[in-house]
Short mmCIF file of N, CA and C in Angstrom, two decimals:
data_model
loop_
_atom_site.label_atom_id
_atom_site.label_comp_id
_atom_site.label_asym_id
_atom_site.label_seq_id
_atom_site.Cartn_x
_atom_site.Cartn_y
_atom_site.Cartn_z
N UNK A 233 0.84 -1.16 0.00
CA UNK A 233 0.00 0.00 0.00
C UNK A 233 0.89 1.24 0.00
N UNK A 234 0.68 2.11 -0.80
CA UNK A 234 1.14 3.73 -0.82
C UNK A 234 0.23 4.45 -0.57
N UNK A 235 0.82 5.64 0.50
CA UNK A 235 0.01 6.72 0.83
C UNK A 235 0.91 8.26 0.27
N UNK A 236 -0.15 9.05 0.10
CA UNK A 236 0.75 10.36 -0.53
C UNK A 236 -0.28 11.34 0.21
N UNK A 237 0.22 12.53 1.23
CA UNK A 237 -0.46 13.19 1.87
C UNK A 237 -0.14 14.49 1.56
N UNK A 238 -1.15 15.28 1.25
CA UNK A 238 -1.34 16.94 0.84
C UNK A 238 -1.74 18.09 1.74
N UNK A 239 -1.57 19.02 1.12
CA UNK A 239 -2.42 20.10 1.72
C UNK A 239 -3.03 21.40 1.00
N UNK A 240 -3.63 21.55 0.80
CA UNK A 240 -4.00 22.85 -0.32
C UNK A 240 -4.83 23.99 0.42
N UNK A 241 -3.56 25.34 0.49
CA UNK A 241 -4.12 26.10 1.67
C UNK A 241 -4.93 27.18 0.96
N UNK A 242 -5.40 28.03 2.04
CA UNK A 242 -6.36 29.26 1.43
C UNK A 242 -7.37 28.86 0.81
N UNK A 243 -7.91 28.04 1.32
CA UNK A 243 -9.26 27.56 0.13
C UNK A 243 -10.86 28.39 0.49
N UNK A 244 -11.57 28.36 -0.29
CA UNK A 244 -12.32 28.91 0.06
C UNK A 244 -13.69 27.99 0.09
N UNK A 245 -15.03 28.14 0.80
CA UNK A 245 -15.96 27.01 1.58
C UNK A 245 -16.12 26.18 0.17
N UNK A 246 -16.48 27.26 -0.86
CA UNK A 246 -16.66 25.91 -2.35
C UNK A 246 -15.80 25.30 -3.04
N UNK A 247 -14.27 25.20 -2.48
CA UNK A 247 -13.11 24.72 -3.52
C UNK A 247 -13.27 22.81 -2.94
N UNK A 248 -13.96 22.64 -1.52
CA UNK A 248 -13.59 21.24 -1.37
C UNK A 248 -14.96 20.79 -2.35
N UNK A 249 -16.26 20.70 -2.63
CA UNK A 249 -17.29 20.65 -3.84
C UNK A 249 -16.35 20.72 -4.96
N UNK A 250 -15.32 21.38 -5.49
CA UNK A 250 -15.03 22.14 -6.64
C UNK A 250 -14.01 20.96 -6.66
N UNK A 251 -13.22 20.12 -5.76
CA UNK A 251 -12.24 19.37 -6.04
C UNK A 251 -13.20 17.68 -6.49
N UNK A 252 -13.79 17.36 -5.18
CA UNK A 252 -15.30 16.25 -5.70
C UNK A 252 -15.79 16.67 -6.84
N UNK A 253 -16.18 17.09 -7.32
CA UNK A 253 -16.65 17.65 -8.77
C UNK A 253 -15.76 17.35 -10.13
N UNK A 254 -14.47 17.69 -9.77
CA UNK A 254 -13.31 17.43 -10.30
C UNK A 254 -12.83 16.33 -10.69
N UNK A 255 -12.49 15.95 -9.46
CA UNK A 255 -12.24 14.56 -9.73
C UNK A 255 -13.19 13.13 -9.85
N UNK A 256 -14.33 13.20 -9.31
CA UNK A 256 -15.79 12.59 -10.34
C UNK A 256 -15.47 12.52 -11.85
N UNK A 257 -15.39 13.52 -11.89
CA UNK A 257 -15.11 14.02 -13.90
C UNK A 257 -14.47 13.55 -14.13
N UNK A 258 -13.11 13.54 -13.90
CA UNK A 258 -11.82 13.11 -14.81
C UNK A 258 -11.09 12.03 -13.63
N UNK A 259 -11.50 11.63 -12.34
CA UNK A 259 -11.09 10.27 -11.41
C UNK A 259 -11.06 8.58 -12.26
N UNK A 260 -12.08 8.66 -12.43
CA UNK A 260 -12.25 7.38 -12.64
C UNK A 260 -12.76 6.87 -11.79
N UNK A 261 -13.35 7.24 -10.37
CA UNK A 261 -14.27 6.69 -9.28
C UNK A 261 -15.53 6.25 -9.41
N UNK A 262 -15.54 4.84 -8.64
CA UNK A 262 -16.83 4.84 -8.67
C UNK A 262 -17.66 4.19 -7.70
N UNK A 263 -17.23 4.81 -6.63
CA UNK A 263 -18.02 5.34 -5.07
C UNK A 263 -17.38 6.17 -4.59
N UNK A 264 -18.45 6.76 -3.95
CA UNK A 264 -18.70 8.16 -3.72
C UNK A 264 -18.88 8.07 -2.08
N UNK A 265 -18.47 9.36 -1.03
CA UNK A 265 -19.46 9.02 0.50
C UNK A 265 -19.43 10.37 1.02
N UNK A 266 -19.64 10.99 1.66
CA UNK A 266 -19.08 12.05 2.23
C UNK A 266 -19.98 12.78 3.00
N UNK A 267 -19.86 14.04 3.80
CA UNK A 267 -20.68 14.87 4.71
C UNK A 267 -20.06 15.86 4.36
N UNK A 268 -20.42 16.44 5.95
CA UNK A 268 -19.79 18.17 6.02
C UNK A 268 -18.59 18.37 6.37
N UNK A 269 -17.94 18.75 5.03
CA UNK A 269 -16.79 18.84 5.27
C UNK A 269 -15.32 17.69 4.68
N UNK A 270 -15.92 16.51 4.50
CA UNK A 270 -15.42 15.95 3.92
C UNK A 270 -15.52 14.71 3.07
N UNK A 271 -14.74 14.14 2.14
CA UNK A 271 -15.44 13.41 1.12
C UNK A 271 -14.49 12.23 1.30
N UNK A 272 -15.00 10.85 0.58
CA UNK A 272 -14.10 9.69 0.23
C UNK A 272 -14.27 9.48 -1.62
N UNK A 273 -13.78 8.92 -2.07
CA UNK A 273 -13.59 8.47 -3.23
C UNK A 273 -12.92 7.24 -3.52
N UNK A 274 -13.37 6.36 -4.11
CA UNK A 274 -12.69 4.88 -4.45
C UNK A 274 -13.02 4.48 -5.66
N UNK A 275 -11.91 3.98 -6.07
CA UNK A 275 -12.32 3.19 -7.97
C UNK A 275 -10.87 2.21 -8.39
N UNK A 276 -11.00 1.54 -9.29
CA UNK A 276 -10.05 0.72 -9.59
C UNK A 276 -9.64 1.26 -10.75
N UNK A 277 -7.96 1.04 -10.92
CA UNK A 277 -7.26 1.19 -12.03
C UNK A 277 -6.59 -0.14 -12.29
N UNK A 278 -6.64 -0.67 -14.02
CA UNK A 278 -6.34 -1.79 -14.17
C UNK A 278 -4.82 -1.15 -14.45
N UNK A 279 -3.49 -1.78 -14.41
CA UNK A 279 -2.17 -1.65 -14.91
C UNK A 279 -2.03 -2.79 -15.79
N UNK A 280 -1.49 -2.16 -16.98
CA UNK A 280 -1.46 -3.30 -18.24
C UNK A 280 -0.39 -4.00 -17.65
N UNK A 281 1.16 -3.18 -16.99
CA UNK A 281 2.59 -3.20 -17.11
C UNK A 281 2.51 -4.75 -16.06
N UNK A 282 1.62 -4.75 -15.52
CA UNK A 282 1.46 -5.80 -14.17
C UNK A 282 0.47 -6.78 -14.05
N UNK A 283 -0.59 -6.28 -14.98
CA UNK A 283 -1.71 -7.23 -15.31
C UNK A 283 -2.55 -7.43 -14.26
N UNK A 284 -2.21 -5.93 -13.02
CA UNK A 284 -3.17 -6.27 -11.77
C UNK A 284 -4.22 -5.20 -11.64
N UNK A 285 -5.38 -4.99 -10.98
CA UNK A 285 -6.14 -3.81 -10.78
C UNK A 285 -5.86 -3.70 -9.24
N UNK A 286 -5.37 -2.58 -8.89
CA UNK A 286 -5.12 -1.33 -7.81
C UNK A 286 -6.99 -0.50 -7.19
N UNK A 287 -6.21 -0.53 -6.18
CA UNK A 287 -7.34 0.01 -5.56
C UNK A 287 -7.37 1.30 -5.19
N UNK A 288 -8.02 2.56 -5.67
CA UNK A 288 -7.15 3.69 -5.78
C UNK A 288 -8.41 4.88 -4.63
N UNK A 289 -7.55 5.37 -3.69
CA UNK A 289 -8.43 6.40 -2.92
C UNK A 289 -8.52 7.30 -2.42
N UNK A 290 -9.12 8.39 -2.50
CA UNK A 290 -8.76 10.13 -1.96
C UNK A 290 -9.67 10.26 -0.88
N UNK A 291 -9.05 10.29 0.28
CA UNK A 291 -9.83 10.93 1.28
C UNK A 291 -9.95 12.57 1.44
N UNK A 292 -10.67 13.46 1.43
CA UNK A 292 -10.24 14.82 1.64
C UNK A 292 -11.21 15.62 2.60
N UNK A 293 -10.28 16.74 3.51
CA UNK A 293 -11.27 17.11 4.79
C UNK A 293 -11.07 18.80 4.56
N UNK A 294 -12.17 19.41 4.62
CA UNK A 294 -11.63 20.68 5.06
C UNK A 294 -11.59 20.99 6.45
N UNK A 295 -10.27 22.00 6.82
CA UNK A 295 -10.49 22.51 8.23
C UNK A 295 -9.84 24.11 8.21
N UNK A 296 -10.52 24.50 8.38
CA UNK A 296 -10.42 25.99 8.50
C UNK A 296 -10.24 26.45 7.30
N UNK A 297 -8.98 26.66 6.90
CA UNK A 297 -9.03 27.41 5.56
C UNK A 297 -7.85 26.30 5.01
N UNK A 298 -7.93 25.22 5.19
CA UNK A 298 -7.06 24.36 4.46
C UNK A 298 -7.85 23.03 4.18
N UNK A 299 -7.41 22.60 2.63
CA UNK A 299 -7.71 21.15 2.47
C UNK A 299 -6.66 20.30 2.55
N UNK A 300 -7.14 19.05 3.96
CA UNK A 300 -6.34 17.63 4.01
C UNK A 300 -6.82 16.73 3.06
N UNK A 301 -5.65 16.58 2.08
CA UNK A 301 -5.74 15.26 1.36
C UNK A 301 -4.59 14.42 1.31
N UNK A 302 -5.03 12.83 1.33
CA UNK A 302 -4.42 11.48 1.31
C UNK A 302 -4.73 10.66 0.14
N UNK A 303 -4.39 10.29 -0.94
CA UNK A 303 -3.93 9.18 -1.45
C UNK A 303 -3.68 8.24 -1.60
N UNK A 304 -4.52 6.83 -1.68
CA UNK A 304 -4.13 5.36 -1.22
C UNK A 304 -4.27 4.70 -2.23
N UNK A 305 -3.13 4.18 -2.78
CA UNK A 305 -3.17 3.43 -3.58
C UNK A 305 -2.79 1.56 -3.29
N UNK A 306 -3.16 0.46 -3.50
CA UNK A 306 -3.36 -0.96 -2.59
C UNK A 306 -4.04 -1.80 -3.86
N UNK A 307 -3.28 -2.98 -3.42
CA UNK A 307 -4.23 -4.21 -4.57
C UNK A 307 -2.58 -4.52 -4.75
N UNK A 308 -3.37 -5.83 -6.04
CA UNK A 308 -2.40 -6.04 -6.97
C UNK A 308 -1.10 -7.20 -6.35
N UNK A 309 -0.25 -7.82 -7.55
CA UNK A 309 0.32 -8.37 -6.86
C UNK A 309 1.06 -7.99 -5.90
N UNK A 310 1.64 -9.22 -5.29
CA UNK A 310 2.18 -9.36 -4.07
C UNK A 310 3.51 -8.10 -4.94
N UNK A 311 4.36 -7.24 -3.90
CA UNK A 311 5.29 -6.34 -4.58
C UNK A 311 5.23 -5.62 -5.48
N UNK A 312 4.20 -5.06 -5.56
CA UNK A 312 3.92 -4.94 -7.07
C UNK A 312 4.16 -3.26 -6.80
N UNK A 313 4.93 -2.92 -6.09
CA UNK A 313 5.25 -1.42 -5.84
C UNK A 313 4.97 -0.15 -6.92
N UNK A 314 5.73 -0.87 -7.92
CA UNK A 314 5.99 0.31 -9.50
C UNK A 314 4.58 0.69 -9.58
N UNK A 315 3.84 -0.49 -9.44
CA UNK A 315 2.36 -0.18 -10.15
C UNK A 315 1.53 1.20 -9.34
N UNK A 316 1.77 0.34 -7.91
CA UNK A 316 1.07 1.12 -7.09
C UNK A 316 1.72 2.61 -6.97
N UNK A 317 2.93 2.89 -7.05
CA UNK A 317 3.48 4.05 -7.24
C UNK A 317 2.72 4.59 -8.32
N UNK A 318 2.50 3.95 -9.52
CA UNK A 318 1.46 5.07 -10.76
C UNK A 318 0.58 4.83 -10.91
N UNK A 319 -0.19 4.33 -9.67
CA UNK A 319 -1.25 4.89 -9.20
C UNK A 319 -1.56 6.21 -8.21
N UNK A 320 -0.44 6.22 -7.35
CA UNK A 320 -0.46 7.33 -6.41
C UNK A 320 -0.15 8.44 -7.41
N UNK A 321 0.83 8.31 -8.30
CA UNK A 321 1.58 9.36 -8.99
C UNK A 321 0.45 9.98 -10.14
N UNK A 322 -0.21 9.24 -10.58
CA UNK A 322 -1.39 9.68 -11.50
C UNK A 322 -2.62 10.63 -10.26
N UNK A 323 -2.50 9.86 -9.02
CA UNK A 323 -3.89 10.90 -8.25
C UNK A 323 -2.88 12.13 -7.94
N UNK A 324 -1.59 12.29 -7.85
CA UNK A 324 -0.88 13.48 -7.66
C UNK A 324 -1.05 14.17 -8.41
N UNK A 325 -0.97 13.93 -9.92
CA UNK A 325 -1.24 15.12 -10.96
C UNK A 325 -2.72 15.69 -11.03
N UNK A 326 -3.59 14.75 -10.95
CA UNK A 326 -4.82 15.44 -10.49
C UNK A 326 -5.04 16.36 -9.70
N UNK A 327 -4.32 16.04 -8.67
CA UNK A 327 -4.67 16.88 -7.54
C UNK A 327 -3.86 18.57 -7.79
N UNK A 328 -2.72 18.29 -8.26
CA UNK A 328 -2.08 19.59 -9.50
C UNK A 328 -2.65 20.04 -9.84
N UNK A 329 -3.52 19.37 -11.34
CA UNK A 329 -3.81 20.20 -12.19
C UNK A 329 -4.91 20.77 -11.34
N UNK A 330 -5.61 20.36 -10.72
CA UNK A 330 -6.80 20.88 -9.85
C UNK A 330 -6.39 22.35 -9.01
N UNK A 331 -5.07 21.87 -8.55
CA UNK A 331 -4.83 23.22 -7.60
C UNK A 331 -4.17 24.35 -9.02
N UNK A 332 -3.62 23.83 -9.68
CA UNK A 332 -3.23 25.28 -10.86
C UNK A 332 -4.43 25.48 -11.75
N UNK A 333 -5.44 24.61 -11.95
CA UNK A 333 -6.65 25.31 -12.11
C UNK A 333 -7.50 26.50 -11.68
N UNK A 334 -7.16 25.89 -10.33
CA UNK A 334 -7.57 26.93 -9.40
C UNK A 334 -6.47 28.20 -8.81
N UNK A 335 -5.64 28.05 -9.09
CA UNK A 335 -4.57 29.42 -8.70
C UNK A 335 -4.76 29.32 -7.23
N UNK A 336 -4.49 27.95 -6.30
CA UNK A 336 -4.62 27.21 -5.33
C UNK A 336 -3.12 26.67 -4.87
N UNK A 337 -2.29 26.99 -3.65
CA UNK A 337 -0.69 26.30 -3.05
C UNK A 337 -1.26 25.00 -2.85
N UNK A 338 -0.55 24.49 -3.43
CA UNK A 338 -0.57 22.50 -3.21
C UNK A 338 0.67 22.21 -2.20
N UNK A 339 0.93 21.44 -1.28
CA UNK A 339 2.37 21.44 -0.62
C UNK A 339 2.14 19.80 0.13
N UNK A 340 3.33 18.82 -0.66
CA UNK A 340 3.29 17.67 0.24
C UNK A 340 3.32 17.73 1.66
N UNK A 341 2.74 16.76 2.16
CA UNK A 341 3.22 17.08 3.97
C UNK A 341 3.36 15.56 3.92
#
């Protein structure tokens, strides 16, 4: 399992809607859960390179004027690291293009 943890500050009450929205669209998810304040997301990506499907997932919370997001990527064979790495590495650029969409600081933590 890989985890990749974010933060995207200064946000404002509609950017965490505006990121769910987002990534619905162009994720590839397909379950959905969430309340006030924060959302889950889960969907599978098949990897040709490995011949396994990954289990791929964004948790994200707002708190105050910042969004917490995590990244889980899991499945697949036994070691199958590379894969699961581009899986995490593909929800990273999302989460990019999302924050330079938005003229939004992205910063690993």
């Amino acid at each position: 399992m890989r985890v990749r943890s974010f933060e995207i500050a200064a946000v404002a009450d509609s950017d965490l809607r505006k990121l769910h929205d987002y990534l619905l669209e162009v994720g590839g998810f397909e379950f959905r859960a969430g309340g006030n304040g924060f959302f889950v997301l889960v969907g599978e990506r098949f990897i040709s390179s490995s011949g396994a499907v990954h289990a791929q997932m964004i948790m994200a919370a707002r708190e105050a004027d910042t969004l917490s997001i995590d990244l889980v990527a899991a499945g697949g064979a036994e070691r199958d690291e590379i894969a699961q790495l581009a899986v995490v590495q593909r929800g990273t650029e999302l989460l990019r293009g999302f924050a330079d969409r938005q003229n939004l600081t992205i910063a690993d933590i």
